[in-house]
Amino acid sequence: MTNNRSFTRRSALRTLAGLPLAAMVSMPRLASSAQAEYVFKYGNNLPVSHPLNIRSQEAAARIAKESNGRLEVRVFPNNQLGGDTDMLAQVRSGGIEMFNAGTMVIATLTPISAITAMGFAFANDQDVWKTVDGQLGNHVRAAFAKVGLHTLDKMWDNGFRQMTSSAGPIKTAADLDGIKIRVPVSPMAISMFKALQAAPTSLQFSEVYSALQTKVVDAQENPLVILQTAKLYEVQKYCSLTNHSWDGYHLVINGRAWRGLPDDLKAIYTNAFNDAGLQQRADLAQLNQTLQADLAAKGMVFNTTEADSFREQLRKAGFYAEWKKKFGDEAWALLEASVGKVS
């Protein structure tokens, strides 16, 4: 495994300070596109300071080096190429070559991918990686191939999602009654929060900050690293530690573009991004040890939650039964073989 840079606590806090890309002098420079036989555009929805973009830049530099400049990967962070729905359409059409598809976002195209975001399915990171690197992950990746997308083997981490609100803490399922909460453009996210008796509104991530600022919605749910890098702490006061759903990214590639690469470049690309993905997982695990304290220092108020109240409400509303039927017995059995009984 190539490790171009250790991700220390100091470097983590420096990158999370939101420096512009030009100021990140440690970001590797890519080979000139004039020398490249192949150019892949990689669009994503995350700020430049997010560990995904830091490690993606490193993977791009490694690819340029190991391919002797034959293959260049241009990274476009922070919704530069459009919102999630736009980039998903572009990677399918070939307008861009790669996109970091969130588990629930790409479920609008391949519904089975949402199974790894199932409410309260995972107890910890170990459960997650055992599942997404195993048979269920392979089952999901096979579904992407059927719609013309190549998928790299290793998912990248976004973390466990937490609920935030400007109105007050969310301690039990009853506190969600009627609350206007932003969720991803995802049928399962809408279904889950309707089952919890909230009033979910689907918005692309690029719209979240302004929607919270203008009170179009009062709440949202995302991992702590997103609260930090997207500065959502500026427009949300309360953070309730629900761990209600895990979120990660599939790096999906336009199938025609992938087939057009020579085998040696495919191997370089795959190894670089899979290795970088494993490093990014470790980065996020390290950051999560300090993020709560960092966000509290910025004014966020944290509270614990009664997880059983949320699970019971989901059961009562028929959420698990509905999604088991939608995903099918085979996929559900693969999930429960990895993590134990879910519903």
mmCIF file of N, CA, C and O in Angstrom, residues 21-118:
data_model
loop_
_atom_site.group_PDB
_atom_site.id
_atom_site.type_symbol
_atom_site.label_atom_id
_atom_site.label_comp_id
_atom_site.label_asym_id
_atom_site.label_seq_id
_atom_site.Cartn_x
_atom_site.Cartn_y
_atom_site.Cartn_z
ATOM 1 N N LEU A 21 -8.450 25.633 -1.696
ATOM 2 C CA LEU A 21 -7.582 24.636 -2.299
ATOM 3 C C LEU A 21 -6.215 25.202 -2.618
ATOM 4 O O LEU A 21 -5.201 24.524 -2.452
ATOM 5 N N ALA A 22 -6.147 26.440 -3.069
ATOM 6 C CA ALA A 22 -4.868 27.028 -3.443
ATOM 7 C C ALA A 22 -3.928 27.151 -2.265
ATOM 8 O O ALA A 22 -2.709 27.188 -2.423
ATOM 9 N N ALA A 23 -4.495 27.232 -1.059
ATOM 10 C CA ALA A 23 -3.663 27.392 0.129
ATOM 11 C C ALA A 23 -3.113 26.082 0.639
ATOM 12 O O ALA A 23 -2.234 26.065 1.501
ATOM 13 N N MET A 24 -3.620 24.962 0.112
ATOM 14 C CA MET A 24 -3.177 23.661 0.599
ATOM 15 C C MET A 24 -1.923 23.251 -0.158
ATOM 16 O O MET A 24 -1.953 22.486 -1.108
ATOM 17 N N VAL A 25 -0.791 23.801 0.267
ATOM 18 C CA VAL A 25 0.441 23.612 -0.468
ATOM 19 C C VAL A 25 0.864 22.155 -0.489
ATOM 20 O O VAL A 25 1.657 21.740 -1.324
ATOM 21 N N SER A 26 0.345 21.344 0.439
ATOM 22 C CA SER A 26 0.708 19.937 0.451
ATOM 23 C C SER A 26 -0.075 19.123 -0.568
ATOM 24 O O SER A 26 0.214 17.955 -0.780
ATOM 25 N N MET A 27 -1.112 19.737 -1.210
ATOM 26 C CA MET A 27 -1.868 19.014 -2.216
ATOM 27 C C MET A 27 -0.954 18.702 -3.403
ATOM 28 O O MET A 27 -0.287 19.594 -3.922
ATOM 29 N N PRO A 28 -0.910 17.472 -3.863
ATOM 30 C CA PRO A 28 -0.032 17.124 -4.967
ATOM 31 C C PRO A 28 -0.487 17.740 -6.269
ATOM 32 O O PRO A 28 -1.669 17.887 -6.530
ATOM 33 N N ARG A 29 0.474 18.100 -7.109
ATOM 34 C CA ARG A 29 0.161 18.597 -8.443
ATOM 35 C C ARG A 29 0.104 17.427 -9.409
ATOM 36 O O ARG A 29 0.901 16.511 -9.342
ATOM 37 N N LEU A 30 -0.839 17.506 -10.340
ATOM 38 C CA LEU A 30 -1.001 16.425 -11.298
ATOM 39 C C LEU A 30 -0.178 16.695 -12.549
ATOM 40 O O LEU A 30 0.206 17.822 -12.835
ATOM 41 N N ALA A 31 0.077 15.618 -13.291
ATOM 42 C CA ALA A 31 0.773 15.776 -14.548
ATOM 43 C C ALA A 31 -0.055 16.622 -15.509
ATOM 44 O O ALA A 31 -1.275 16.652 -15.449
ATOM 45 N N SER A 32 0.608 17.322 -16.385
ATOM 46 C CA SER A 32 -0.085 18.172 -17.343
ATOM 47 C C SER A 32 -1.004 17.346 -18.217
ATOM 48 O O SER A 32 -0.627 16.281 -18.722
ATOM 49 N N SER A 33 -2.233 17.852 -18.436
ATOM 50 C CA SER A 33 -3.180 17.116 -19.256
ATOM 51 C C SER A 33 -2.710 17.009 -20.697
ATOM 52 O O SER A 33 -3.163 16.143 -21.438
ATOM 53 N N ALA A 34 -1.771 17.902 -21.117
ATOM 54 C CA ALA A 34 -1.250 17.837 -22.474
ATOM 55 C C ALA A 34 -0.479 16.542 -22.702
ATOM 56 O O ALA A 34 -0.340 16.083 -23.830
ATOM 57 N N GLN A 35 0.011 15.936 -21.627
ATOM 58 C CA GLN A 35 0.774 14.704 -21.730
ATOM 59 C C GLN A 35 -0.094 13.464 -21.562
ATOM 60 O O GLN A 35 0.369 12.355 -21.791
ATOM 61 N N ALA A 36 -1.320 13.641 -21.145
ATOM 62 C CA ALA A 36 -2.144 12.493 -20.784
ATOM 63 C C ALA A 36 -2.870 11.919 -21.997
ATOM 64 O O ALA A 36 -3.452 12.655 -22.789
ATOM 65 N N GLU A 37 -2.836 10.596 -22.108
ATOM 66 C CA GLU A 37 -3.618 9.925 -23.139
ATOM 67 C C GLU A 37 -5.088 9.831 -22.724
ATOM 68 O O GLU A 37 -5.982 9.814 -23.579
ATOM 69 N N TYR A 38 -5.321 9.736 -21.410
ATOM 70 C CA TYR A 38 -6.670 9.591 -20.875
ATOM 71 C C TYR A 38 -6.857 10.590 -19.745
ATOM 72 O O TYR A 38 -5.965 10.756 -18.894
ATOM 73 N N VAL A 39 -8.003 11.264 -19.726
ATOM 74 C CA VAL A 39 -8.340 12.208 -18.659
ATOM 75 C C VAL A 39 -9.683 11.802 -18.075
ATOM 76 O O VAL A 39 -10.675 11.675 -18.810
ATOM 77 N N PHE A 40 -9.702 11.558 -16.758
ATOM 78 C CA PHE A 40 -10.937 11.230 -16.053
ATOM 79 C C PHE A 40 -11.314 12.408 -15.162
ATOM 80 O O PHE A 40 -10.508 12.849 -14.342
ATOM 81 N N LYS A 41 -12.531 12.886 -15.326
ATOM 82 C CA LYS A 41 -13.064 13.926 -14.441
ATOM 83 C C LYS A 41 -13.827 13.248 -13.306
ATOM 84 O O LYS A 41 -14.697 12.417 -13.557
ATOM 85 N N TYR A 42 -13.495 13.638 -12.090
ATOM 86 C CA TYR A 42 -14.092 13.029 -10.895
ATOM 87 C C TYR A 42 -14.820 14.121 -10.112
ATOM 88 O O TYR A 42 -14.200 14.997 -9.519
ATOM 89 N N GLY A 43 -16.147 14.092 -10.139
ATOM 90 C CA GLY A 43 -16.942 15.072 -9.416
ATOM 91 C C GLY A 43 -17.393 14.528 -8.075
ATOM 92 O O GLY A 43 -17.744 13.355 -7.956
ATOM 93 N N ASN A 44 -17.369 15.389 -7.045
ATOM 94 C CA ASN A 44 -17.920 14.988 -5.750
ATOM 95 C C ASN A 44 -18.586 16.164 -5.067
ATOM 96 O O ASN A 44 -18.459 17.311 -5.502
ATOM 97 N N ASN A 45 -19.297 15.866 -3.989
ATOM 98 C CA ASN A 45 -20.150 16.870 -3.344
ATOM 99 C C ASN A 45 -19.576 17.399 -2.040
ATOM 100 O O ASN A 45 -20.286 18.067 -1.283
ATOM 101 N N LEU A 46 -18.294 17.134 -1.765
ATOM 102 C CA LEU A 46 -17.738 17.447 -0.448
ATOM 103 C C LEU A 46 -16.745 18.604 -0.502
ATOM 104 O O LEU A 46 -16.063 18.809 -1.511
ATOM 105 N N PRO A 47 -16.625 19.349 0.605
ATOM 106 C CA PRO A 47 -15.663 20.443 0.650
ATOM 107 C C PRO A 47 -14.234 19.935 0.445
ATOM 108 O O PRO A 47 -13.916 18.782 0.715
ATOM 109 N N VAL A 48 -13.356 20.831 -0.012
ATOM 110 C CA VAL A 48 -11.968 20.435 -0.271
ATOM 111 C C VAL A 48 -11.275 19.951 0.993
ATOM 112 O O VAL A 48 -10.318 19.180 0.929
ATOM 113 N N SER A 49 -11.743 20.396 2.160
ATOM 114 C CA SER A 49 -11.095 20.022 3.412
ATOM 115 C C SER A 49 -11.512 18.656 3.928
ATOM 116 O O SER A 49 -10.945 18.163 4.895
ATOM 117 N N HIS A 50 -12.503 18.028 3.299
ATOM 118 C CA HIS A 50 -12.959 16.716 3.753
ATOM 119 C C HIS A 50 -11.887 15.664 3.449
ATOM 120 O O HIS A 50 -11.229 15.728 2.402
ATOM 121 N N PRO A 51 -11.698 14.686 4.347
ATOM 122 C CA PRO A 51 -10.700 13.639 4.081
ATOM 123 C C PRO A 51 -10.870 12.943 2.733
ATOM 124 O O PRO A 51 -9.889 12.499 2.137
ATOM 125 N N LEU A 52 -12.091 12.844 2.229
ATOM 126 C CA LEU A 52 -12.284 12.211 0.927
ATOM 127 C C LEU A 52 -11.539 12.970 -0.160
ATOM 128 O O LEU A 52 -10.904 12.360 -1.030
ATOM 129 N N ASN A 53 -11.606 14.296 -0.129
ATOM 130 C CA ASN A 53 -10.927 15.054 -1.166
ATOM 131 C C ASN A 53 -9.419 15.055 -0.987
ATOM 132 O O ASN A 53 -8.672 15.042 -1.973
ATOM 133 N N ILE A 54 -8.954 15.065 0.241
ATOM 134 C CA ILE A 54 -7.511 15.010 0.474
ATOM 135 C C ILE A 54 -6.939 13.703 -0.062
ATOM 136 O O ILE A 54 -5.943 13.689 -0.801
ATOM 137 N N ARG A 55 -7.575 12.592 0.266
ATOM 138 C CA ARG A 55 -7.082 11.305 -0.200
ATOM 139 C C ARG A 55 -7.324 11.112 -1.696
ATOM 140 O O ARG A 55 -6.540 10.432 -2.381
ATOM 141 N N SER A 56 -8.379 11.704 -2.236
ATOM 142 C CA SER A 56 -8.614 11.618 -3.677
ATOM 143 C C SER A 56 -7.520 12.330 -4.456
ATOM 144 O O SER A 56 -7.054 11.848 -5.497
ATOM 145 N N GLN A 57 -7.102 13.489 -3.956
ATOM 146 C CA GLN A 57 -6.008 14.205 -4.610
ATOM 147 C C GLN A 57 -4.732 13.374 -4.574
ATOM 148 O O GLN A 57 -3.958 13.345 -5.540
ATOM 149 N N GLU A 58 -4.504 12.696 -3.471
ATOM 150 C CA GLU A 58 -3.316 11.852 -3.367
ATOM 151 C C GLU A 58 -3.399 10.678 -4.342
ATOM 152 O O GLU A 58 -2.388 10.309 -4.969
ATOM 153 N N ALA A 59 -4.571 10.073 -4.457
ATOM 154 C CA ALA A 59 -4.749 8.982 -5.412
ATOM 155 C C ALA A 59 -4.517 9.470 -6.833
ATOM 156 O O ALA A 59 -3.880 8.781 -7.651
ATOM 157 N N ALA A 60 -5.019 10.662 -7.147
ATOM 158 C CA ALA A 60 -4.830 11.220 -8.486
ATOM 159 C C ALA A 60 -3.351 11.436 -8.790
ATOM 160 O O ALA A 60 -2.877 11.151 -9.898
ATOM 161 N N ALA A 61 -2.605 11.934 -7.802
ATOM 162 C CA ALA A 61 -1.171 12.145 -7.992
ATOM 163 C C ALA A 61 -0.441 10.814 -8.179
ATOM 164 O O ALA A 61 0.477 10.692 -9.001
ATOM 165 N N ARG A 62 -0.838 9.812 -7.412
ATOM 166 C CA ARG A 62 -0.226 8.487 -7.545
ATOM 167 C C ARG A 62 -0.479 7.906 -8.935
ATOM 168 O O ARG A 62 0.416 7.319 -9.561
ATOM 169 N N ILE A 63 -1.693 8.076 -9.432
ATOM 170 C CA ILE A 63 -2.040 7.567 -10.761
ATOM 171 C C ILE A 63 -1.207 8.258 -11.834
ATOM 172 O O ILE A 63 -0.686 7.619 -12.759
ATOM 173 N N ALA A 64 -1.082 9.579 -11.729
ATOM 174 C CA ALA A 64 -0.270 10.323 -12.702
ATOM 175 C C ALA A 64 1.172 9.831 -12.702
ATOM 176 O O ALA A 64 1.787 9.641 -13.757
ATOM 177 N N LYS A 65 1.693 9.585 -11.504
ATOM 178 C CA LYS A 65 3.089 9.131 -11.378
ATOM 179 C C LYS A 65 3.269 7.719 -11.908
ATOM 180 O O LYS A 65 4.173 7.447 -12.713
ATOM 181 N N GLU A 66 2.407 6.797 -11.455
ATOM 182 C CA GLU A 66 2.598 5.394 -11.820
ATOM 183 C C GLU A 66 2.256 5.111 -13.277
ATOM 184 O O GLU A 66 2.731 4.132 -13.850
ATOM 185 N N SER A 67 1.439 5.979 -13.872
ATOM 186 C CA SER A 67 1.123 5.811 -15.292
ATOM 187 C C SER A 67 2.072 6.601 -16.190
ATOM 188 O O SER A 67 1.886 6.636 -17.408
ATOM 189 N N ASN A 68 3.061 7.237 -15.575
ATOM 190 C CA ASN A 68 4.001 8.091 -16.326
ATOM 191 C C ASN A 68 3.267 9.176 -17.119
ATOM 192 O O ASN A 68 3.643 9.513 -18.242
ATOM 193 N N GLY A 69 2.205 9.707 -16.493
ATOM 194 C CA GLY A 69 1.465 10.803 -17.099
ATOM 195 C C GLY A 69 0.465 10.397 -18.150
ATOM 196 O O GLY A 69 -0.195 11.257 -18.744
ATOM 197 N N ARG A 70 0.300 9.088 -18.385
ATOM 198 C CA ARG A 70 -0.655 8.651 -19.408
ATOM 199 C C ARG A 70 -2.096 8.850 -18.979
ATOM 200 O O ARG A 70 -2.992 9.023 -19.824
ATOM 201 N N LEU A 71 -2.364 8.803 -17.660
ATOM 202 C CA LEU A 71 -3.725 8.933 -17.140
ATOM 203 C C LEU A 71 -3.761 10.055 -16.108
ATOM 204 O O LEU A 71 -2.989 10.048 -15.148
ATOM 205 N N GLU A 72 -4.628 11.008 -16.324
ATOM 206 C CA GLU A 72 -4.820 12.120 -15.390
ATOM 207 C C GLU A 72 -6.226 12.056 -14.807
ATOM 208 O O GLU A 72 -7.204 11.862 -15.541
ATOM 209 N N VAL A 73 -6.337 12.214 -13.499
ATOM 210 C CA VAL A 73 -7.624 12.306 -12.823
ATOM 211 C C VAL A 73 -7.775 13.734 -12.308
ATOM 212 O O VAL A 73 -6.962 14.205 -11.509
ATOM 213 N N ARG A 74 -8.767 14.411 -12.780
ATOM 214 C CA ARG A 74 -9.057 15.783 -12.332
ATOM 215 C C ARG A 74 -10.171 15.722 -11.298
ATOM 216 O O ARG A 74 -11.280 15.281 -11.602
ATOM 217 N N VAL A 75 -9.892 16.190 -10.103
ATOM 218 C CA VAL A 75 -10.859 16.138 -9.009
ATOM 219 C C VAL A 75 -11.600 17.470 -8.929
ATOM 220 O O VAL A 75 -10.973 18.527 -8.818
ATOM 221 N N PHE A 76 -12.928 17.405 -8.965
ATOM 222 C CA PHE A 76 -13.787 18.591 -8.877
ATOM 223 C C PHE A 76 -14.620 18.476 -7.599
ATOM 224 O O PHE A 76 -15.666 17.813 -7.593
ATOM 225 N N PRO A 77 -14.187 19.094 -6.491
ATOM 226 C CA PRO A 77 -14.899 18.964 -5.219
ATOM 227 C C PRO A 77 -16.062 19.951 -5.099
ATOM 228 O O PRO A 77 -16.303 20.785 -5.981
ATOM 229 N N ASN A 78 -16.794 19.817 -3.988
ATOM 230 C CA ASN A 78 -17.708 20.867 -3.522
ATOM 231 C C ASN A 78 -18.806 21.226 -4.521
ATOM 232 O O ASN A 78 -19.139 22.382 -4.691
ATOM 233 N N ASN A 79 -19.356 20.200 -5.193
ATOM 234 C CA ASN A 79 -20.479 20.422 -6.118
ATOM 235 C C ASN A 79 -20.140 21.350 -7.277
ATOM 236 O O ASN A 79 -21.034 21.993 -7.834
ATOM 237 N N GLN A 80 -18.879 21.421 -7.662
ATOM 238 C CA GLN A 80 -18.504 22.287 -8.784
ATOM 239 C C GLN A 80 -19.193 21.866 -10.069
ATOM 240 O O GLN A 80 -19.450 22.700 -10.941
ATOM 241 N N LEU A 81 -19.489 20.586 -10.211
ATOM 242 C CA LEU A 81 -20.090 20.071 -11.442
ATOM 243 C C LEU A 81 -21.587 19.813 -11.288
ATOM 244 O O LEU A 81 -22.204 19.177 -12.136
ATOM 245 N N GLY A 82 -22.177 20.322 -10.196
ATOM 246 C CA GLY A 82 -23.606 20.154 -9.977
ATOM 247 C C GLY A 82 -23.889 19.387 -8.700
ATOM 248 O O GLY A 82 -22.975 18.935 -8.010
ATOM 249 N N GLY A 83 -25.165 19.255 -8.384
ATOM 250 C CA GLY A 83 -25.572 18.505 -7.203
ATOM 251 C C GLY A 83 -25.501 17.008 -7.449
ATOM 252 O O GLY A 83 -25.126 16.539 -8.533
ATOM 253 N N ASP A 84 -25.860 16.242 -6.433
ATOM 254 C CA ASP A 84 -25.757 14.786 -6.515
ATOM 255 C C ASP A 84 -26.515 14.211 -7.707
ATOM 256 O O ASP A 84 -25.995 13.371 -8.459
ATOM 257 N N THR A 85 -27.757 14.636 -7.883
ATOM 258 C CA THR A 85 -28.572 14.112 -8.972
ATOM 259 C C THR A 85 -27.960 14.451 -10.320
ATOM 260 O O THR A 85 -27.931 13.621 -11.243
ATOM 261 N N ASP A 86 -27.434 15.682 -10.433
ATOM 262 C CA ASP A 86 -26.796 16.101 -11.681
ATOM 263 C C ASP A 86 -25.569 15.243 -11.983
ATOM 264 O O ASP A 86 -25.382 14.778 -13.111
ATOM 265 N N MET A 87 -24.712 15.031 -10.963
ATOM 266 C CA MET A 87 -23.487 14.272 -11.209
ATOM 267 C C MET A 87 -23.766 12.802 -11.477
ATOM 268 O O MET A 87 -23.055 12.172 -12.258
ATOM 269 N N LEU A 88 -24.788 12.265 -10.843
ATOM 270 C CA LEU A 88 -25.156 10.880 -11.127
ATOM 271 C C LEU A 88 -25.578 10.741 -12.587
ATOM 272 O O LEU A 88 -25.187 9.788 -13.280
ATOM 273 N N ALA A 89 -26.351 11.716 -13.081
ATOM 274 C CA ALA A 89 -26.759 11.691 -14.493
ATOM 275 C C ALA A 89 -25.547 11.846 -15.403
ATOM 276 O O ALA A 89 -25.448 11.181 -16.450
ATOM 277 N N GLN A 90 -24.612 12.700 -15.008
ATOM 278 C CA GLN A 90 -23.429 12.927 -15.838
ATOM 279 C C GLN A 90 -22.528 11.705 -15.911
ATOM 280 O O GLN A 90 -21.970 11.396 -16.971
ATOM 281 N N VAL A 91 -22.376 10.995 -14.803
ATOM 282 C CA VAL A 91 -21.500 9.821 -14.843
ATOM 283 C C VAL A 91 -22.158 8.703 -15.651
ATOM 284 O O VAL A 91 -21.467 7.897 -16.299
ATOM 285 N N ARG A 92 -23.453 8.656 -15.683
ATOM 286 C CA ARG A 92 -24.131 7.663 -16.515
ATOM 287 C C ARG A 92 -24.001 7.999 -17.998
ATOM 288 O O ARG A 92 -23.813 7.107 -18.828
ATOM 289 N N SER A 93 -24.078 9.285 -18.330
ATOM 290 C CA SER A 93 -24.027 9.687 -19.737
ATOM 291 C C SER A 93 -22.599 9.783 -20.268
ATOM 292 O O SER A 93 -22.396 9.794 -21.485
ATOM 293 N N GLY A 94 -21.618 9.856 -19.361
ATOM 294 C CA GLY A 94 -20.231 10.028 -19.780
ATOM 295 C C GLY A 94 -19.764 11.469 -19.741
ATOM 296 O O GLY A 94 -18.635 11.763 -20.142
ATOM 297 N N GLY A 95 -20.600 12.378 -19.248
ATOM 298 C CA GLY A 95 -20.184 13.771 -19.106
ATOM 299 C C GLY A 95 -19.036 13.913 -18.114
ATOM 300 O O GLY A 95 -18.176 14.789 -18.260
ATOM 301 N N ILE A 96 -19.049 13.097 -17.067
ATOM 302 C CA ILE A 96 -17.903 12.930 -16.180
ATOM 303 C C ILE A 96 -17.627 11.435 -16.084
ATOM 304 O O ILE A 96 -18.491 10.617 -16.404
ATOM 305 N N GLU A 97 -16.401 11.106 -15.654
ATOM 306 C CA GLU A 97 -16.035 9.693 -15.612
ATOM 307 C C GLU A 97 -16.277 9.043 -14.253
ATOM 308 O O GLU A 97 -16.516 7.832 -14.183
ATOM 309 N N MET A 98 -16.201 9.811 -13.161
ATOM 310 C CA MET A 98 -16.375 9.201 -11.835
ATOM 311 C C MET A 98 -17.116 10.146 -10.899
ATOM 312 O O MET A 98 -17.018 11.366 -11.010
ATOM 313 N N PHE A 99 -17.854 9.559 -9.960
ATOM 314 C CA PHE A 99 -18.667 10.308 -9.002
ATOM 315 C C PHE A 99 -18.682 9.541 -7.688
ATOM 316 O O PHE A 99 -18.699 8.306 -7.681
ATOM 317 N N ASN A 100 -18.650 10.264 -6.568
ATOM 318 C CA ASN A 100 -18.752 9.615 -5.249
ATOM 319 C C ASN A 100 -20.223 9.487 -4.875
ATOM 320 O O ASN A 100 -20.815 10.367 -4.287
ATOM 321 N N ALA A 101 -20.814 8.374 -5.226
ATOM 322 C CA ALA A 101 -22.253 8.188 -5.040
ATOM 323 C C ALA A 101 -22.556 7.744 -3.613
ATOM 324 O O ALA A 101 -22.138 6.675 -3.182
ATOM 325 N N GLY A 102 -23.266 8.573 -2.865
ATOM 326 C CA GLY A 102 -23.708 8.202 -1.531
ATOM 327 C C GLY A 102 -24.691 7.042 -1.597
ATOM 328 O O GLY A 102 -25.428 6.873 -2.577
ATOM 329 N N THR A 103 -24.713 6.239 -0.546
ATOM 330 C CA THR A 103 -25.514 5.019 -0.550
ATOM 331 C C THR A 103 -26.983 5.280 -0.854
ATOM 332 O O THR A 103 -27.616 4.528 -1.595
ATOM 333 N N MET A 104 -27.524 6.344 -0.289
ATOM 334 C CA MET A 104 -28.951 6.595 -0.484
ATOM 335 C C MET A 104 -29.214 7.374 -1.763
ATOM 336 O O MET A 104 -30.269 7.233 -2.380
ATOM 337 N N VAL A 105 -28.255 8.197 -2.199
ATOM 338 C CA VAL A 105 -28.446 8.968 -3.428
ATOM 339 C C VAL A 105 -28.511 8.041 -4.641
ATOM 340 O O VAL A 105 -29.403 8.148 -5.482
ATOM 341 N N ILE A 106 -27.577 7.104 -4.723
ATOM 342 C CA ILE A 106 -27.552 6.219 -5.894
ATOM 343 C C ILE A 106 -28.672 5.189 -5.834
ATOM 344 O O ILE A 106 -28.964 4.523 -6.833
ATOM 345 N N ALA A 107 -29.331 5.086 -4.702
ATOM 346 C CA ALA A 107 -30.472 4.171 -4.601
ATOM 347 C C ALA A 107 -31.631 4.606 -5.481
ATOM 348 O O ALA A 107 -32.523 3.803 -5.779
ATOM 349 N N THR A 108 -31.639 5.863 -5.931
ATOM 350 C CA THR A 108 -32.660 6.281 -6.892
ATOM 351 C C THR A 108 -32.478 5.566 -8.228
ATOM 352 O O THR A 108 -33.414 5.465 -9.014
ATOM 353 N N LEU A 109 -31.245 5.060 -8.469
ATOM 354 C CA LEU A 109 -30.942 4.321 -9.688
ATOM 355 C C LEU A 109 -30.897 2.820 -9.443
ATOM 356 O O LEU A 109 -31.445 2.036 -10.224
ATOM 357 N N THR A 110 -30.251 2.415 -8.353
ATOM 358 C CA THR A 110 -30.144 0.999 -7.981
ATOM 359 C C THR A 110 -30.645 0.876 -6.540
ATOM 360 O O THR A 110 -29.876 1.032 -5.595
ATOM 361 N N PRO A 111 -31.923 0.608 -6.344
ATOM 362 C CA PRO A 111 -32.524 0.656 -5.006
ATOM 363 C C PRO A 111 -31.816 -0.199 -3.960
ATOM 364 O O PRO A 111 -31.794 0.163 -2.776
ATOM 365 N N ILE A 112 -31.175 -1.293 -4.356
ATOM 366 C CA ILE A 112 -30.547 -2.187 -3.389
ATOM 367 C C ILE A 112 -29.418 -1.505 -2.627
ATOM 368 O O ILE A 112 -29.087 -1.896 -1.498
ATOM 369 N N SER A 113 -28.808 -0.459 -3.203
ATOM 370 C CA SER A 113 -27.668 0.181 -2.531
ATOM 371 C C SER A 113 -28.059 0.800 -1.198
ATOM 372 O O SER A 113 -27.215 0.976 -0.316
ATOM 373 N N ALA A 114 -29.338 1.121 -1.023
ATOM 374 C CA ALA A 114 -29.778 1.746 0.221
ATOM 375 C C ALA A 114 -29.775 0.788 1.396
ATOM 376 O O ALA A 114 -29.893 1.223 2.551
ATOM 377 N N ILE A 115 -29.596 -0.483 1.149
ATOM 378 C CA ILE A 115 -29.677 -1.451 2.246
ATOM 379 C C ILE A 115 -28.589 -1.210 3.287
ATOM 380 O O ILE A 115 -28.791 -1.477 4.476
ATOM 381 N N THR A 116 -27.432 -0.695 2.875
ATOM 382 C CA THR A 116 -26.366 -0.441 3.845
ATOM 383 C C THR A 116 -26.604 0.841 4.645
ATOM 384 O O THR A 116 -25.829 1.162 5.546
ATOM 385 N N ALA A 117 -27.670 1.565 4.326
ATOM 386 C CA ALA A 117 -28.073 2.733 5.121
ATOM 387 C C ALA A 117 -29.271 2.407 6.007
ATOM 388 O O ALA A 117 -29.875 3.309 6.596
ATOM 389 N N MET A 118 -29.614 1.134 6.125
ATOM 390 C CA MET A 118 -30.788 0.726 6.902
ATOM 391 C C MET A 118 -30.731 1.261 8.325
ATOM 392 O O MET A 118 -29.691 1.217 8.989
#
